[in-house]
């Protein structure tokens, strides 16, 4: 029986913001691949780098396991790995060299290696899998195990041939997602995840995916793994996994990490009905789109299923910028969806993006006003980040010099020429956050004054925080205006 040691290149410690947040999710994509290979009679283990401090920690594991194959298989469902952070790339390169020096056949699958396959091959990888990887990995390892040295017929593969990096034809994405075994959750130290979550959030959350791909065409969004196709698991298959996670790992909450949750007509309603039939109660959060959440029946079904938080790519309060992004939504839909979710007891959260080419001060003002008016539950602010394979990247790549990726997820560097320089967007990020929290506090204070008989310690603290956030907003706004004056 041939053995495989799986790992991934996301080190939580190398991402200071996420390390401080302390809400890590296991490498879901890695565990899917491990489950499939185990089902096909490979001896499988996982070196989970999530809590590791150094890539060198893999060395004793390789010595102990002595695997035939060393597979760095990144979690393509997690936006943090999709960002292709240089801290993680360097860690992957280090592990490639270590495994190669120990006689392993080294195989890589990630968004970053799909974009930079020649670079990974030069750093010690024998093969890079391009795109969706499970069945390419199985076919490749079977070839090697059987002594077949011609890899040209394996779809979705890059390797050196006669000293030159070559790519085979792309592999079509898997349509029948129910055919995959459930992730090999038992191969990671689940107790470390549980204790970290309980310490930092007070509950235990795990990640699940119900779909792969996204059919929408936002021109800044990179899709190197699953592309524009959209395939879905059945509600029955999803509920079976929820039951397993609740029974075996006693989870309190799920993050459905799909790019777009429940796009298939009738899917959300079917899931809701099945959960109620099985008497399963679980809290969860999802990612969706404003134009999908303007239908009251859909939002009601989400609420009935246990959905408590929906992140939408609001991106901008300027219709001009949304149109430039090919976002396919309107500001009015963002407003309507937010209202509907709040009406059904769901907390709407916004991804916001500043710095898209052509964005002017008026567009920024419209975005800030939208946040202040709608008061989402949470906001995640970023600056436009060009990734290979996107229309946006092609527009700005002439401006990209040596730096083409962030070091960690909180770097927020604007890497191309725009209306304002990078320092402005750094300060804008601070100002918008303070301004948002000021408005949340003011809203809580108004509620407290209107209904003083139902005050709680939490609501009181939130209301009183206005006395911190108001002056802090003024200070950050002054710094922002000062930068504007210099520019």
Tab-separated table of C-alpha atoms in Angstrom:
chain	number	residue	atom	x	y	z
A	1	UNK	CA	0.000	0.000	0.000
A	2	UNK	CA	1.488	3.353	-1.095
A	3	UNK	CA	1.441	6.140	1.484
A	4	UNK	CA	0.608	9.837	1.146
A	5	UNK	CA	1.419	12.593	3.601
A	6	UNK	CA	-0.900	15.530	2.955
A	7	UNK	CA	-0.282	19.058	4.171
A	8	UNK	CA	-1.244	22.610	3.215
A	9	UNK	CA	0.611	25.921	3.240
A	10	UNK	CA	-1.606	28.074	5.454
A	11	UNK	CA	0.186	28.788	8.755
A	12	UNK	CA	-2.131	30.718	11.058
A	13	UNK	CA	0.852	32.155	12.967
A	14	UNK	CA	2.150	33.747	9.750
A	15	UNK	CA	-1.065	35.765	9.415
A	16	UNK	CA	-1.065	38.047	12.516
A	17	UNK	CA	-4.615	39.355	12.125
A	18	UNK	CA	-6.083	35.865	11.820
A	19	UNK	CA	-3.891	34.518	14.618
A	20	UNK	CA	-5.212	37.231	16.939
A	21	UNK	CA	-8.804	36.558	15.853
A	22	UNK	CA	-8.345	32.885	16.757
A	23	UNK	CA	-11.159	31.385	14.695
A	24	UNK	CA	-9.406	28.857	12.414
A	25	UNK	CA	-11.102	26.351	10.156
A	26	UNK	CA	-9.572	22.980	9.193
A	27	UNK	CA	-8.242	22.678	5.606
A	28	UNK	CA	-11.463	21.422	4.045
A	29	UNK	CA	-10.128	20.932	0.518
A	30	UNK	CA	-7.184	18.943	1.878
A	31	UNK	CA	-9.511	16.669	3.838
A	32	UNK	CA	-11.690	16.003	0.779
A	33	UNK	CA	-8.626	14.860	-1.180
A	34	UNK	CA	-7.381	12.753	1.732
A	35	UNK	CA	-10.767	11.034	2.014
A	36	UNK	CA	-10.811	10.151	-1.684
A	37	UNK	CA	-7.277	8.761	-1.633
A	38	UNK	CA	-7.998	6.715	1.488
A	39	UNK	CA	-11.104	5.317	-0.174
A	40	UNK	CA	-8.863	4.210	-3.048
A	41	UNK	CA	-6.563	2.192	-0.782
A	42	UNK	CA	-3.775	4.659	-0.124
A	43	UNK	CA	-2.355	4.958	3.370
A	44	UNK	CA	-3.116	8.568	4.231
A	45	UNK	CA	-2.026	11.010	6.948
A	46	UNK	CA	-2.164	14.798	7.355
A	47	UNK	CA	0.395	17.257	8.710
A	48	UNK	CA	-1.868	20.193	9.546
A	49	UNK	CA	0.180	23.410	9.499
A	50	UNK	CA	-2.618	25.530	10.974
A	51	UNK	CA	-1.034	25.775	14.437
A	52	UNK	CA	2.594	25.211	13.407
A	53	UNK	CA	5.343	27.770	13.888
A	54	UNK	CA	7.810	26.759	11.177
A	55	UNK	CA	7.808	24.731	7.938
A	56	UNK	CA	10.734	22.744	9.370
A	57	UNK	CA	8.256	21.070	11.720
A	58	UNK	CA	7.336	18.813	8.806
A	59	UNK	CA	10.785	17.174	8.833
A	60	UNK	CA	10.266	14.740	11.756
A	61	UNK	CA	6.807	13.892	10.419
A	62	UNK	CA	8.271	12.929	7.036
A	63	UNK	CA	10.970	10.913	8.818
A	64	UNK	CA	8.360	9.075	10.886
A	65	UNK	CA	5.794	8.493	8.129
A	66	UNK	CA	8.296	7.934	5.282
A	67	UNK	CA	5.607	8.654	2.663
A	68	UNK	CA	5.892	7.769	-1.009
A	69	UNK	CA	4.033	10.973	-1.909
A	70	UNK	CA	4.179	14.361	-0.208
A	71	UNK	CA	1.156	16.425	-1.271
A	72	UNK	CA	0.749	20.116	-0.468
A	73	UNK	CA	-2.974	20.444	-1.096
A	74	UNK	CA	-4.297	23.869	-0.159
A	75	UNK	CA	-7.886	24.503	0.900
A	76	UNK	CA	-9.440	26.071	-2.180
A	77	UNK	CA	-12.628	26.815	-0.248
A	78	UNK	CA	-10.942	29.322	2.083
A	79	UNK	CA	-10.580	32.901	0.838
A	80	UNK	CA	-7.341	33.238	2.835
A	81	UNK	CA	-5.623	30.667	0.625
A	82	UNK	CA	-7.164	32.165	-2.517
A	83	UNK	CA	-5.310	35.391	-1.697
A	84	UNK	CA	-1.946	33.700	-2.463
A	85	UNK	CA	-0.088	35.348	0.439
A	86	UNK	CA	3.690	35.387	0.117
A	87	UNK	CA	4.236	34.166	3.702
A	88	UNK	CA	2.409	30.969	2.754
A	89	UNK	CA	4.115	30.665	-0.635
A	90	UNK	CA	7.535	30.781	1.041
A	91	UNK	CA	6.400	28.119	3.515
A	92	UNK	CA	5.244	25.891	0.646
A	93	UNK	CA	8.614	26.299	-1.088
A	94	UNK	CA	10.407	25.296	2.116
A	95	UNK	CA	8.280	22.174	2.570
A	96	UNK	CA	8.806	21.239	-1.103
A	97	UNK	CA	12.567	21.260	-0.613
A	98	UNK	CA	12.395	19.303	2.659
A	99	UNK	CA	10.177	16.588	1.164
A	100	UNK	CA	12.277	16.372	-1.987
A	101	UNK	CA	15.460	15.989	0.063
A	102	UNK	CA	13.790	13.096	1.893
A	103	UNK	CA	13.032	11.207	-1.322
A	104	UNK	CA	9.312	11.935	-1.650
A	105	UNK	CA	7.466	12.542	-4.887
A	106	UNK	CA	6.234	16.099	-4.325
A	107	UNK	CA	2.817	17.162	-5.659
A	108	UNK	CA	1.214	20.608	-5.249
A	109	UNK	CA	-2.375	21.793	-5.606
A	110	UNK	CA	-3.324	25.406	-4.833
A	111	UNK	CA	-4.597	28.613	-6.372
A	112	UNK	CA	-1.102	30.061	-6.207
A	113	UNK	CA	0.636	27.073	-7.799
A	114	UNK	CA	-1.997	26.965	-10.549
A	115	UNK	CA	-1.015	30.551	-11.419
A	116	UNK	CA	2.727	30.007	-10.857
A	117	UNK	CA	3.290	26.366	-11.731
A	118	UNK	CA	6.763	26.886	-13.244
A	119	UNK	CA	7.922	28.652	-10.094
A	120	UNK	CA	6.734	25.785	-7.886
A	121	UNK	CA	8.365	23.209	-10.148
A	122	UNK	CA	11.622	25.135	-9.878
A	123	UNK	CA	11.320	25.068	-6.081
A	124	UNK	CA	11.224	21.280	-5.887
A	125	UNK	CA	7.731	20.140	-6.843
A	126	UNK	CA	7.611	17.174	-9.203
A	127	UNK	CA	4.043	17.932	-10.293
A	128	UNK	CA	1.575	20.801	-9.987
A	129	UNK	CA	-2.103	20.017	-10.363
A	130	UNK	CA	-3.978	22.667	-12.309
A	131	UNK	CA	-7.601	23.309	-11.296
A	132	UNK	CA	-9.850	20.907	-9.401
A	133	UNK	CA	-7.440	18.311	-8.106
A	134	UNK	CA	-8.930	15.200	-6.452
A	135	UNK	CA	-9.216	12.934	-9.486
A	136	UNK	CA	-6.089	14.324	-11.133
A	137	UNK	CA	-4.190	13.380	-7.970
A	138	UNK	CA	-5.665	9.874	-7.982
A	139	UNK	CA	-4.842	9.319	-11.637
A	140	UNK	CA	-1.317	10.673	-11.203
A	141	UNK	CA	-0.430	8.574	-8.164
A	142	UNK	CA	-1.860	5.460	-9.841
A	143	UNK	CA	0.329	6.162	-12.876
A	144	UNK	CA	3.434	6.517	-10.733
A	145	UNK	CA	2.567	3.484	-8.616
A	146	UNK	CA	2.188	1.390	-11.775
A	147	UNK	CA	5.496	2.620	-13.183
A	148	UNK	CA	3.972	4.612	-16.059
A	149	UNK	CA	6.211	7.552	-16.951
A	150	UNK	CA	4.132	9.195	-19.670
A	151	UNK	CA	1.966	11.835	-17.981
A	152	UNK	CA	0.799	13.648	-21.100
A	153	UNK	CA	-2.613	11.974	-21.011
A	154	UNK	CA	-3.395	13.091	-17.455
A	155	UNK	CA	-5.602	16.168	-17.649
A	156	UNK	CA	-4.923	19.130	-15.366
A	157	UNK	CA	-1.219	18.628	-14.753
A	158	UNK	CA	2.045	20.604	-15.010
A	159	UNK	CA	5.536	19.073	-14.826
A	160	UNK	CA	8.999	19.293	-16.303
A	161	UNK	CA	9.538	17.532	-19.618
A	162	UNK	CA	12.996	17.713	-21.180
A	163	UNK	CA	13.850	20.543	-18.815
A	164	UNK	CA	10.823	22.629	-19.741
A	165	UNK	CA	7.626	23.227	-17.742
A	166	UNK	CA	4.655	21.838	-19.665
A	167	UNK	CA	0.885	21.784	-19.036
A	168	UNK	CA	-1.593	19.154	-20.148
A	169	UNK	CA	-5.161	19.864	-21.228
A	170	UNK	CA	-7.484	21.136	-18.508
A	171	UNK	CA	-9.687	18.688	-16.625
A	172	UNK	CA	-13.461	19.282	-16.617
A	173	UNK	CA	-14.817	20.009	-13.155
A	174	UNK	CA	-16.659	17.316	-11.230
A	175	UNK	CA	-20.431	17.553	-11.635
A	176	UNK	CA	-21.617	14.864	-9.200
A	177	UNK	CA	-20.350	16.236	-5.893
A	178	UNK	CA	-22.315	13.637	-3.947
A	179	UNK	CA	-19.951	10.999	-5.384
A	180	UNK	CA	-17.106	12.290	-3.229
A	181	UNK	CA	-16.627	10.791	0.240
A	182	UNK	CA	-17.177	13.168	3.139
A	183	UNK	CA	-14.024	14.993	4.305
A	184	UNK	CA	-11.575	13.017	6.450
A	185	UNK	CA	-12.185	15.107	9.568
A	186	UNK	CA	-10.549	12.447	11.750
A	187	UNK	CA	-7.108	13.229	10.272
A	188	UNK	CA	-6.787	16.615	12.008
A	189	UNK	CA	-6.544	17.428	15.697
A	190	UNK	CA	-10.113	18.559	16.132
A	191	UNK	CA	-9.646	19.301	19.817
A	192	UNK	CA	-7.153	22.086	19.019
A	193	UNK	CA	-9.740	23.721	16.767
A	194	UNK	CA	-12.483	23.304	19.346
A	195	UNK	CA	-10.446	24.777	22.211
A	196	UNK	CA	-9.281	27.727	20.097
A	197	UNK	CA	-12.841	28.536	19.061
A	198	UNK	CA	-14.245	28.192	22.573
A	199	UNK	CA	-11.520	30.454	23.943
A	200	UNK	CA	-11.978	33.202	21.360
A	201	UNK	CA	-15.639	32.970	20.299
A	202	UNK	CA	-17.391	30.980	23.015
A	203	UNK	CA	-18.687	28.362	20.570
A	204	UNK	CA	-17.283	25.771	18.157
A	205	UNK	CA	-17.671	26.249	14.399
A	206	UNK	CA	-16.644	24.009	11.502
A	207	UNK	CA	-16.638	24.661	7.765
A	208	UNK	CA	-18.657	22.930	5.072
A	209	UNK	CA	-19.055	23.386	1.330
A	210	UNK	CA	-22.313	22.610	-0.467
A	211	UNK	CA	-21.222	23.812	-3.925
A	212	UNK	CA	-18.182	24.418	-6.113
A	213	UNK	CA	-17.638	27.320	-8.452
A	214	UNK	CA	-19.432	30.557	-9.216
A	215	UNK	CA	-21.168	31.443	-12.497
A	216	UNK	CA	-21.009	35.210	-11.959
A	217	UNK	CA	-18.325	37.285	-13.643
A	218	UNK	CA	-17.076	39.973	-11.256
A	219	UNK	CA	-13.968	41.038	-13.137
A	220	UNK	CA	-11.662	41.148	-10.089
A	221	UNK	CA	-12.535	37.656	-8.820
A	222	UNK	CA	-10.022	34.866	-9.562
A	223	UNK	CA	-11.343	31.312	-9.978
A	224	UNK	CA	-8.285	29.155	-10.733
A	225	UNK	CA	-9.643	25.985	-9.107
A	226	UNK	CA	-13.365	25.631	-9.898
A	227	UNK	CA	-13.870	28.262	-12.590
A	228	UNK	CA	-17.243	29.655	-13.666
A	229	UNK	CA	-19.114	26.362	-13.467
A	230	UNK	CA	-21.498	25.889	-10.540
A	231	UNK	CA	-22.208	22.418	-9.178
A	232	UNK	CA	-24.133	21.554	-6.039
A	233	UNK	CA	-24.403	18.739	-3.536
A	234	UNK	CA	-27.879	17.450	-2.806
A	235	UNK	CA	-29.617	18.696	0.368
A	236	UNK	CA	-29.705	15.059	1.561
A	237	UNK	CA	-25.928	14.731	1.238
A	238	UNK	CA	-25.373	18.015	3.081
A	239	UNK	CA	-27.719	17.066	5.920
A	240	UNK	CA	-25.911	13.717	6.320
A	241	UNK	CA	-22.657	15.606	6.916
A	242	UNK	CA	-24.283	18.051	9.325
A	243	UNK	CA	-25.577	15.097	11.354
A	244	UNK	CA	-22.101	13.562	11.404
A	245	UNK	CA	-20.450	16.791	12.555
A	246	UNK	CA	-23.018	17.328	15.297
A	247	UNK	CA	-22.871	13.718	16.520
A	248	UNK	CA	-19.118	13.181	16.367
A	249	UNK	CA	-17.689	16.648	17.032
A	250	UNK	CA	-20.513	18.410	18.898
A	251	UNK	CA	-20.363	21.531	16.732
A	252	UNK	CA	-22.430	24.604	17.566
A	253	UNK	CA	-22.132	26.434	14.264
A	254	UNK	CA	-21.232	25.992	10.578
A	255	UNK	CA	-19.568	28.299	8.105
A	256	UNK	CA	-20.843	27.312	4.669
A	257	UNK	CA	-17.836	28.523	2.708
A	258	UNK	CA	-19.407	28.344	-0.758
A	259	UNK	CA	-18.721	31.321	-3.002
A	260	UNK	CA	-22.489	31.477	-3.536
A	261	UNK	CA	-24.762	29.522	-1.184
A	262	UNK	CA	-28.053	28.109	-2.432
A	263	UNK	CA	-28.081	29.487	-5.985
A	264	UNK	CA	-29.868	26.440	-7.399
A	265	UNK	CA	-33.652	27.141	-7.519
A	266	UNK	CA	-35.520	25.493	-4.643
A	267	UNK	CA	-32.321	24.224	-2.958
A	268	UNK	CA	-32.526	26.406	0.160
A	269	UNK	CA	-36.187	25.540	0.704
A	270	UNK	CA	-35.437	21.817	0.303
A	271	UNK	CA	-32.595	22.077	2.846
A	272	UNK	CA	-34.826	23.917	5.304
A	273	UNK	CA	-37.572	21.315	5.037
A	274	UNK	CA	-35.127	18.435	5.429
A	275	UNK	CA	-33.480	19.953	8.520
A	276	UNK	CA	-36.893	20.427	10.104
A	277	UNK	CA	-37.928	16.876	9.200
A	278	UNK	CA	-34.742	15.497	10.782
A	279	UNK	CA	-35.231	17.801	13.803
A	280	UNK	CA	-31.762	19.275	13.308
A	281	UNK	CA	-31.098	22.723	14.712
A	282	UNK	CA	-27.816	24.358	13.757
A	283	UNK	CA	-26.672	27.967	13.486
A	284	UNK	CA	-24.724	28.919	10.384
A	285	UNK	CA	-23.363	31.746	8.242
A	286	UNK	CA	-23.064	31.916	4.461
A	287	UNK	CA	-21.834	34.027	1.559
A	288	UNK	CA	-24.374	35.145	-1.018
A	289	UNK	CA	-25.344	38.002	-3.354
A	290	UNK	CA	-27.709	40.906	-2.896
A	291	UNK	CA	-29.687	40.052	-6.035
A	292	UNK	CA	-30.407	36.560	-4.698
A	293	UNK	CA	-31.676	37.904	-1.374
A	294	UNK	CA	-34.395	40.251	-2.598
A	295	UNK	CA	-36.830	37.312	-2.654
A	296	UNK	CA	-38.690	37.036	0.638
A	297	UNK	CA	-39.314	33.270	0.320
A	298	UNK	CA	-35.578	32.608	-0.018
A	299	UNK	CA	-34.709	34.746	2.990
A	300	UNK	CA	-37.478	33.136	5.068
A	301	UNK	CA	-36.187	29.662	4.155
A	302	UNK	CA	-32.663	30.654	5.179
A	303	UNK	CA	-33.923	31.946	8.527
A	304	UNK	CA	-35.971	28.779	9.109
A	305	UNK	CA	-32.869	26.667	8.379
A	306	UNK	CA	-30.809	28.351	11.095
A	307	UNK	CA	-28.963	30.989	9.084
A	308	UNK	CA	-27.943	33.835	11.381
A	309	UNK	CA	-25.401	35.763	9.304
A	310	UNK	CA	-25.055	36.409	5.571
A	311	UNK	CA	-21.976	38.007	4.046
A	312	UNK	CA	-22.655	39.713	0.742
A	313	UNK	CA	-20.199	41.352	-1.631
A	314	UNK	CA	-21.680	44.813	-1.349
A	315	UNK	CA	-18.260	46.184	-2.443
A	316	UNK	CA	-19.351	49.783	-3.096
A	317	UNK	CA	-22.187	52.237	-2.558
A	318	UNK	CA	-21.487	53.719	-5.988
A	319	UNK	CA	-23.410	52.200	-8.880
A	320	UNK	CA	-20.684	53.471	-11.203
A	321	UNK	CA	-18.089	51.311	-9.422
A	322	UNK	CA	-20.371	48.255	-9.191
A	323	UNK	CA	-20.920	48.467	-12.937
A	324	UNK	CA	-17.194	48.896	-13.596
A	325	UNK	CA	-16.595	45.709	-11.584
A	326	UNK	CA	-19.193	43.803	-13.660
A	327	UNK	CA	-20.751	43.000	-10.305
A	328	UNK	CA	-24.232	42.536	-11.715
A	329	UNK	CA	-26.060	44.039	-8.733
A	330	UNK	CA	-27.509	47.427	-7.867
A	331	UNK	CA	-27.180	49.576	-4.766
A	332	UNK	CA	-30.938	49.347	-4.411
A	333	UNK	CA	-30.721	45.536	-4.275
A	334	UNK	CA	-28.139	45.820	-1.483
A	335	UNK	CA	-30.567	48.020	0.437
A	336	UNK	CA	-33.569	45.760	-0.208
A	337	UNK	CA	-31.699	42.559	0.679
A	338	UNK	CA	-30.386	44.112	3.894
A	339	UNK	CA	-33.876	45.166	4.918
A	340	UNK	CA	-35.340	41.727	4.175
A	341	UNK	CA	-32.644	39.928	6.142
A	342	UNK	CA	-33.080	42.140	9.177
A	343	UNK	CA	-36.836	41.645	8.950
A	344	UNK	CA	-36.319	37.856	9.151
A	345	UNK	CA	-33.804	38.041	12.004
A	346	UNK	CA	-30.703	37.419	9.858
A	347	UNK	CA	-27.633	39.587	10.387
A	348	UNK	CA	-26.369	41.042	7.090
A	349	UNK	CA	-22.617	41.630	6.765
A	350	UNK	CA	-20.801	43.464	3.968
A	351	UNK	CA	-17.572	42.916	2.112
A	352	UNK	CA	-16.417	46.399	1.080
A	353	UNK	CA	-13.722	47.135	-1.480
A	354	UNK	CA	-12.008	50.480	-1.923
A	355	UNK	CA	-9.481	51.494	-4.555
A	356	UNK	CA	-11.043	50.038	-7.685
A	357	UNK	CA	-9.744	51.916	-10.770
A	358	UNK	CA	-11.821	55.006	-11.475
A	359	UNK	CA	-13.082	55.347	-7.887
A	360	UNK	CA	-13.195	59.005	-6.875
A	361	UNK	CA	-13.855	60.755	-3.577
A	362	UNK	CA	-17.588	60.953	-4.348
A	363	UNK	CA	-17.749	57.168	-4.872
A	364	UNK	CA	-16.011	56.647	-1.526
A	365	UNK	CA	-18.492	59.008	0.128
A	366	UNK	CA	-21.424	57.048	-1.314
A	367	UNK	CA	-19.974	53.799	0.071
A	368	UNK	CA	-19.512	55.281	3.546
A	369	UNK	CA	-23.069	56.657	3.464
A	370	UNK	CA	-24.431	53.236	2.465
A	371	UNK	CA	-22.667	51.599	5.418
A	372	UNK	CA	-23.917	54.270	7.824
A	373	UNK	CA	-27.496	54.061	6.525
A	374	UNK	CA	-27.794	50.250	6.462
A	375	UNK	CA	-25.669	49.437	9.542
A	376	UNK	CA	-24.679	45.873	8.662
A	377	UNK	CA	-23.797	43.458	11.458
A	378	UNK	CA	-20.136	43.369	10.406
A	379	UNK	CA	-17.999	44.856	7.655
A	380	UNK	CA	-14.857	43.498	6.043
A	381	UNK	CA	-12.872	46.210	4.270
A	382	UNK	CA	-10.241	45.549	1.642
A	383	UNK	CA	-8.555	47.363	-1.201
A	384	UNK	CA	-8.711	46.083	-4.759
A	385	UNK	CA	-6.305	43.151	-5.097
A	386	UNK	CA	-5.288	42.009	-8.598
A	387	UNK	CA	-4.928	38.247	-9.087
A	388	UNK	CA	-3.842	36.502	-12.309
A	389	UNK	CA	-6.566	35.324	-14.639
A	390	UNK	CA	-8.869	38.283	-14.032
A	391	UNK	CA	-9.826	41.167	-16.314
A	392	UNK	CA	-8.894	43.518	-13.505
A	393	UNK	CA	-5.372	42.044	-13.327
A	394	UNK	CA	-4.872	42.577	-17.054
A	395	UNK	CA	-5.893	46.219	-16.635
A	396	UNK	CA	-3.358	47.004	-13.933
A	397	UNK	CA	-0.535	44.483	-14.460
A	398	UNK	CA	1.682	47.108	-16.114
A	399	UNK	CA	1.719	48.889	-12.722
A	400	UNK	CA	2.688	45.751	-10.810
A	401	UNK	CA	6.421	45.749	-10.269
A	402	UNK	CA	8.187	43.327	-7.936
A	403	UNK	CA	5.267	43.166	-5.502
A	404	UNK	CA	2.264	41.251	-6.831
A	405	UNK	CA	0.868	39.636	-3.651
A	406	UNK	CA	0.289	40.619	-0.035
A	407	UNK	CA	2.480	39.132	2.688
A	408	UNK	CA	-0.464	38.443	5.010
A	409	UNK	CA	-4.202	39.080	4.898
A	410	UNK	CA	-3.985	42.399	6.771
A	411	UNK	CA	-1.337	44.048	4.597
A	412	UNK	CA	-3.924	45.944	2.547
A	413	UNK	CA	-1.310	47.313	0.134
A	414	UNK	CA	-2.575	48.972	-3.031
A	415	UNK	CA	-0.137	47.621	-5.602
A	416	UNK	CA	-1.079	49.718	-8.642
A	417	UNK	CA	-1.427	53.406	-9.483
A	418	UNK	CA	-4.828	54.859	-8.571
A	419	UNK	CA	-6.644	58.073	-7.645
A	420	UNK	CA	-4.926	58.117	-4.230
A	421	UNK	CA	-1.665	56.517	-3.052
A	422	UNK	CA	-1.516	53.463	-0.736
A	423	UNK	CA	-1.165	55.603	2.415
A	424	UNK	CA	-4.573	57.154	1.758
A	425	UNK	CA	-6.343	53.788	1.593
A	426	UNK	CA	-4.633	52.641	4.792
A	427	UNK	CA	-6.024	55.686	6.587
A	428	UNK	CA	-9.406	55.317	4.870
A	429	UNK	CA	-9.636	51.788	6.283
A	430	UNK	CA	-9.125	53.120	9.834
A	431	UNK	CA	-11.569	55.978	9.368
A	432	UNK	CA	-14.384	53.874	7.898
A	433	UNK	CA	-14.131	51.311	10.703
A	434	UNK	CA	-14.275	53.961	13.410
A	435	UNK	CA	-17.111	55.780	11.670
A	436	UNK	CA	-19.062	52.528	11.318
A	437	UNK	CA	-18.682	51.702	15.017
A	438	UNK	CA	-19.667	55.250	15.945
A	439	UNK	CA	-22.915	54.868	14.008
A	440	UNK	CA	-23.575	51.460	15.593
A	441	UNK	CA	-23.074	53.008	19.026
A	442	UNK	CA	-25.359	55.969	18.232
A	443	UNK	CA	-28.032	53.553	17.040
A	444	UNK	CA	-27.745	51.590	20.307
A	445	UNK	CA	-27.932	54.799	22.329
A	446	UNK	CA	-31.136	55.843	20.552
A	447	UNK	CA	-32.678	52.410	21.229
A	448	UNK	CA	-31.679	52.622	24.896
A	449	UNK	CA	-33.228	56.074	25.318
A	450	UNK	CA	-36.427	54.987	23.560
A	451	UNK	CA	-36.760	51.796	25.611
A	452	UNK	CA	-34.829	52.152	28.907
A	453	UNK	CA	-36.792	49.362	30.601
A	454	UNK	CA	-35.203	46.688	28.413
A	455	UNK	CA	-31.580	47.714	28.821
A	456	UNK	CA	-28.927	45.000	29.218
A	457	UNK	CA	-25.282	45.317	30.243
A	458	UNK	CA	-24.219	44.522	26.687
A	459	UNK	CA	-26.526	47.104	25.093
A	460	UNK	CA	-25.453	49.675	27.673
A	461	UNK	CA	-21.779	49.114	26.888
A	462	UNK	CA	-22.460	49.372	23.184
A	463	UNK	CA	-24.412	52.603	23.589
A	464	UNK	CA	-21.772	54.172	25.850
A	465	UNK	CA	-19.016	53.268	23.373
A	466	UNK	CA	-20.190	56.284	21.350
A	467	UNK	CA	-18.098	58.396	23.727
A	468	UNK	CA	-15.003	56.535	22.499
A	469	UNK	CA	-15.832	56.109	18.824
A	470	UNK	CA	-17.064	59.677	18.218
A	471	UNK	CA	-13.749	61.376	19.071
A	472	UNK	CA	-11.773	58.506	17.493
A	473	UNK	CA	-13.729	59.003	14.265
A	474	UNK	CA	-12.996	62.721	14.360
A	475	UNK	CA	-9.267	62.071	14.772
A	476	UNK	CA	-9.111	59.471	11.983
A	477	UNK	CA	-11.177	61.756	9.739
A	478	UNK	CA	-8.809	64.646	10.435
A	479	UNK	CA	-5.838	62.468	9.422
A	480	UNK	CA	-7.676	61.443	6.247
A	481	UNK	CA	-8.483	65.045	5.297
A	482	UNK	CA	-4.901	66.008	6.019
A	483	UNK	CA	-3.728	63.358	3.546
A	484	UNK	CA	-6.222	64.660	0.996
A	485	UNK	CA	-4.794	68.128	1.420
A	486	UNK	CA	-1.245	66.905	0.787
A	487	UNK	CA	-2.180	64.964	-2.349
